[in-house]
């Protein structure tokens, strides 16, 4: 295990429910290290949580456990993310929108096989995308689709947080214009952040695979196809900024992130 952290003895102790979930999730030989990570690195040392007790910290420690899915390396990553900005960890695990959401999460016992196949799901999503993108002139390499024109167009399928019972997918669309690239992430963020529940196309064991594919294809037809058909030239991309198509965007260096 790499030593990512320097401070020790953070505390407080893990609550009974945190310990129970840790015992379920991790193999016996890994539990001691997992408990130590949560105690030493995911406690009162987290930003603005220096006064939180073991019960108030459950939301953040459960999030780290869920992120890990019983893997110590991933638990380290989750704890490091929490130390940087625990809001990102809560968002990644679906605990951001509801302060009680973590209480209903139950981990899958260590050693049990996965109930989903993220690789197969991703492959099927790409197959569905092919029916729309190939006629437009896109070519696929792995999880990336690319169309060569004056303004190259790229669609990438990204796999997010993945566990044995849950996976998240995202789409990133890029118009590689100069001097500013235009980037759109799908699914789109809601107009009001208070309406945000979970990021990504979330698939859980027992969900309908067809519903997942339909949601992805629906968004590509609605949000991407008009872009691909219109924004093939630098001039047309510039018009997109002028006519309000890209009105809701955030400029980050050489990128305009549309939302």
Coordinates of C-alpha atoms in Angstrom, one line a residue:
X1 CA 0.0 0.0 0.0
X2 CA 1.3 3.5 -0.8
X3 CA 1.6 6.0 1.9
X4 CA -0.5 8.9 0.6
X5 CA -1.1 10.5 4.0
X6 CA 1.1 12.1 6.6
X7 CA -1.1 12.9 9.7
X8 CA -2.2 10.3 12.1
X9 CA -4.6 10.0 15.1
X10 CA -7.5 12.0 13.5
X11 CA -10.5 10.3 15.1
X12 CA -13.1 10.0 16.4
X13 CA -13.7 6.3 16.7
X14 CA -15.9 4.7 14.0
X15 CA -19.6 4.4 14.9
X16 CA -21.2 1.0 15.3
X17 CA -22.8 1.3 11.9
X18 CA -19.6 2.3 10.2
X19 CA -17.8 -0.7 11.8
X20 CA -20.7 -3.0 10.7
X21 CA -20.5 -1.9 7.1
X22 CA -16.7 -2.1 7.1
X23 CA -16.9 -5.7 8.5
X24 CA -19.3 -6.7 5.7
X25 CA -17.4 -5.0 2.9
X26 CA -13.8 -6.0 3.6
X27 CA -12.2 -9.4 3.8
X28 CA -10.9 -10.2 7.4
X29 CA -7.3 -9.6 6.4
X30 CA -8.1 -6.1 5.2
X31 CA -10.5 -4.8 7.9
X32 CA -7.8 -3.5 10.2
X33 CA -6.2 -1.4 7.5
X34 CA -9.6 -0.1 6.4
X35 CA -10.6 0.8 9.9
X36 CA -7.3 2.6 10.4
X37 CA -7.7 4.6 7.2
X38 CA -11.2 5.8 8.2
X39 CA -10.1 6.6 11.8
X40 CA -6.8 8.3 10.9
X41 CA -7.6 9.9 7.6
X42 CA -11.3 10.3 7.2
X43 CA -12.5 12.0 10.4
X44 CA -12.0 15.3 12.1
X45 CA -9.2 16.1 9.7
X46 CA -11.7 16.6 6.9
X47 CA -12.4 20.2 5.9
X48 CA -14.9 21.9 8.2
X49 CA -15.6 18.7 10.1
X50 CA -13.1 19.1 13.0
X51 CA -15.9 19.1 15.5
X52 CA -18.0 16.3 14.0
X53 CA -18.7 13.2 16.2
X54 CA -18.7 9.6 15.0
X55 CA -22.4 9.7 14.0
X56 CA -22.1 13.0 12.1
X57 CA -19.1 11.5 10.2
X58 CA -21.1 8.5 9.1
X59 CA -22.2 10.2 5.9
X60 CA -18.6 10.8 4.8
X61 CA -17.2 7.5 6.0
X62 CA -20.0 5.5 4.4
X63 CA -19.3 7.4 1.1
X64 CA -15.6 6.3 1.3
X65 CA -16.7 2.7 1.9
X66 CA -19.2 2.7 -0.9
X67 CA -16.6 4.2 -3.3
X68 CA -14.1 1.5 -2.3
X69 CA -16.4 -1.5 -2.8
X70 CA -14.1 -3.5 -0.5
X71 CA -10.8 -2.5 -2.2
X72 CA -8.2 -0.9 -0.1
X73 CA -6.6 1.0 -2.9
X74 CA -9.9 2.6 -3.8
X75 CA -10.5 3.3 -0.2
X76 CA -7.3 5.3 -0.1
X77 CA -8.4 7.2 -3.2
X78 CA -11.8 7.9 -1.6
X79 CA -10.2 9.2 1.5
X80 CA -7.8 11.4 -0.4
X81 CA -10.8 12.8 -2.4
X82 CA -12.6 13.5 0.8
X83 CA -9.6 15.4 2.2
X84 CA -9.5 17.6 -1.0
X85 CA -13.3 18.2 -1.2
X86 CA -15.7 15.8 0.4
X87 CA -18.5 17.2 -1.7
X88 CA -17.0 15.5 -4.7
X89 CA -17.0 12.2 -2.8
X90 CA -20.6 12.6 -1.8
X91 CA -21.6 13.4 -5.4
X92 CA -19.7 10.4 -6.8
X93 CA -21.5 8.1 -4.4
X94 CA -25.0 9.5 -4.6
X95 CA -25.0 10.9 -1.1
X96 CA -24.9 14.6 -1.9
X97 CA -28.6 15.5 -2.5
X98 CA -30.0 14.0 0.7
X99 CA -28.3 14.1 4.1
X100 CA -30.0 10.8 5.0
X101 CA -29.3 9.0 1.7
X102 CA -26.3 7.1 3.1
X103 CA -28.4 5.4 5.8
X104 CA -30.2 3.2 3.2
X105 CA -26.9 2.0 1.6
X106 CA -26.0 -1.6 2.4
X107 CA -22.7 -3.0 1.2
X108 CA -22.2 -6.2 -0.7
X109 CA -20.4 -8.7 1.4
X110 CA -16.7 -9.3 0.7
X111 CA -16.1 -12.2 -1.7
X112 CA -19.5 -12.2 -3.4
X113 CA -19.3 -11.9 -7.2
X114 CA -20.4 -8.9 -9.2
X115 CA -24.1 -8.7 -10.2
X116 CA -23.5 -6.4 -13.2
X117 CA -21.1 -6.4 -16.2
X118 CA -20.0 -2.8 -16.8
X119 CA -17.9 -3.9 -19.8
X120 CA -20.9 -5.5 -21.5
X121 CA -23.0 -2.5 -20.7
X122 CA -20.5 -0.1 -22.3
X123 CA -20.1 -2.3 -25.3
X124 CA -23.9 -2.3 -25.9
X125 CA -24.1 1.5 -25.4
X126 CA -21.4 1.8 -28.1
X127 CA -23.4 -0.5 -30.4
X128 CA -26.5 1.7 -30.0
X129 CA -24.4 4.8 -30.6
X130 CA -23.1 3.2 -33.8
X131 CA -26.5 3.3 -35.5
X132 CA -26.5 7.1 -35.2
X133 CA -22.8 8.0 -35.5
X134 CA -21.6 5.9 -38.3
X135 CA -24.0 7.4 -40.9
X136 CA -22.7 10.8 -39.9
X137 CA -19.1 9.7 -40.7
X138 CA -17.8 8.9 -37.2
X139 CA -15.2 6.2 -36.6
X140 CA -14.8 4.4 -33.4
X141 CA -11.6 3.6 -31.4
X142 CA -12.4 2.0 -28.1
X143 CA -14.8 4.2 -26.2
X144 CA -14.1 7.2 -28.4
X145 CA -16.0 8.2 -31.6
X146 CA -14.3 10.8 -33.9
X147 CA -15.5 12.6 -37.0
X148 CA -13.0 14.4 -39.2
X149 CA -14.1 17.7 -40.6
X150 CA -12.9 21.4 -40.3
X151 CA -13.9 21.3 -36.7
X152 CA -13.2 17.7 -35.5
X153 CA -16.0 16.3 -33.5
X154 CA -15.5 13.7 -30.7
X155 CA -17.8 11.8 -28.5
X156 CA -16.4 9.8 -25.6
X157 CA -18.1 7.2 -23.4
X158 CA -16.6 7.3 -19.9
X159 CA -17.2 4.9 -17.1
X160 CA -17.4 6.4 -13.7
X161 CA -17.7 4.9 -10.2
X162 CA -17.9 1.1 -10.6
X163 CA -18.8 -1.5 -8.0
X164 CA -20.2 -5.0 -8.0
X165 CA -23.8 -3.7 -7.9
X166 CA -23.6 -0.2 -9.5
X167 CA -21.9 1.6 -12.3
X168 CA -22.1 5.2 -13.8
X169 CA -21.6 6.2 -17.3
X170 CA -21.0 9.7 -18.8
X171 CA -20.7 11.1 -22.3
X172 CA -18.4 13.9 -23.3
X173 CA -18.9 15.7 -26.5
X174 CA -16.1 18.0 -27.8
X175 CA -16.1 20.4 -30.8
X176 CA -12.3 20.8 -31.3
X177 CA -12.5 24.3 -32.6
X178 CA -9.7 26.9 -32.4
X179 CA -8.9 28.9 -30.4
X180 CA -11.7 27.6 -28.0
X181 CA -13.0 24.0 -27.8
X182 CA -16.6 23.5 -26.9
X183 CA -17.3 20.7 -24.5
X184 CA -20.7 19.3 -23.4
X185 CA -21.1 16.6 -20.7
X186 CA -24.1 14.3 -20.7
X187 CA -26.3 13.8 -18.9
X188 CA -26.7 17.6 -18.7
X189 CA -26.7 19.3 -15.3
X190 CA -30.2 20.6 -14.3
X191 CA -30.8 24.4 -14.6
X192 CA -31.1 24.5 -10.8
X193 CA -28.5 22.7 -8.8
X194 CA -31.1 22.0 -6.1
X195 CA -32.7 19.6 -8.7
X196 CA -29.5 17.6 -9.0
X197 CA -29.8 14.1 -7.6
X198 CA -27.1 11.9 -9.1
X199 CA -24.5 12.5 -11.7
X200 CA -24.2 10.2 -14.7
X201 CA -26.3 7.4 -16.2
X202 CA -26.6 5.2 -13.2
X203 CA -27.2 1.5 -13.6
X204 CA -27.8 -0.7 -10.5
X205 CA -28.2 -4.5 -10.3
X206 CA -31.8 -5.3 -11.1
X207 CA -32.3 -2.2 -13.3
X208 CA -33.5 -2.5 -16.8
X209 CA -30.6 -2.5 -19.2
X210 CA -32.9 -1.3 -22.0
X211 CA -33.8 1.8 -19.9
X212 CA -30.2 2.7 -19.7
X213 CA -29.6 2.4 -23.4
X214 CA -32.8 4.4 -24.2
X215 CA -31.7 7.2 -21.9
X216 CA -28.3 7.5 -23.5
X217 CA -29.6 7.4 -27.1
X218 CA -32.4 9.9 -26.2
X219 CA -29.8 12.4 -25.0
X220 CA -27.5 12.0 -27.9
X221 CA -30.4 12.5 -30.3
X222 CA -31.6 15.6 -28.5
X223 CA -28.3 17.3 -27.5
X224 CA -25.6 15.9 -29.8
X225 CA -27.1 15.3 -33.2
X226 CA -28.0 18.9 -33.8
X227 CA -24.4 19.9 -32.9
X228 CA -22.9 17.3 -35.1
X229 CA -25.0 18.4 -38.1
X230 CA -24.4 22.1 -37.6
X231 CA -21.0 22.8 -36.1
X232 CA -18.7 21.4 -38.8
X233 CA -16.9 24.7 -39.4
X234 CA -15.1 27.3 -37.3
X235 CA -17.5 30.0 -38.6
X236 CA -20.5 28.1 -37.4
X237 CA -19.0 27.5 -34.0
X238 CA -18.5 31.2 -33.7
X239 CA -22.1 31.8 -34.6
X240 CA -23.1 29.4 -31.9
X241 CA -21.6 31.8 -29.3
X242 CA -23.2 34.8 -31.0
X243 CA -26.7 33.4 -31.3
X244 CA -26.9 32.0 -27.8
X245 CA -26.6 28.3 -28.5
X246 CA -23.6 28.2 -26.1
X247 CA -25.0 30.9 -23.8
X248 CA -24.8 28.8 -20.7
X249 CA -21.1 28.0 -20.6
X250 CA -18.1 28.3 -18.3
X251 CA -14.8 29.4 -19.9
X252 CA -11.8 27.4 -18.5
X253 CA -8.6 28.2 -20.3
X254 CA -9.1 27.1 -23.9
X255 CA -12.4 25.3 -23.3
X256 CA -16.0 26.5 -23.1
X257 CA -17.9 24.0 -20.9
X258 CA -21.5 24.1 -21.9
X259 CA -24.2 23.2 -19.4

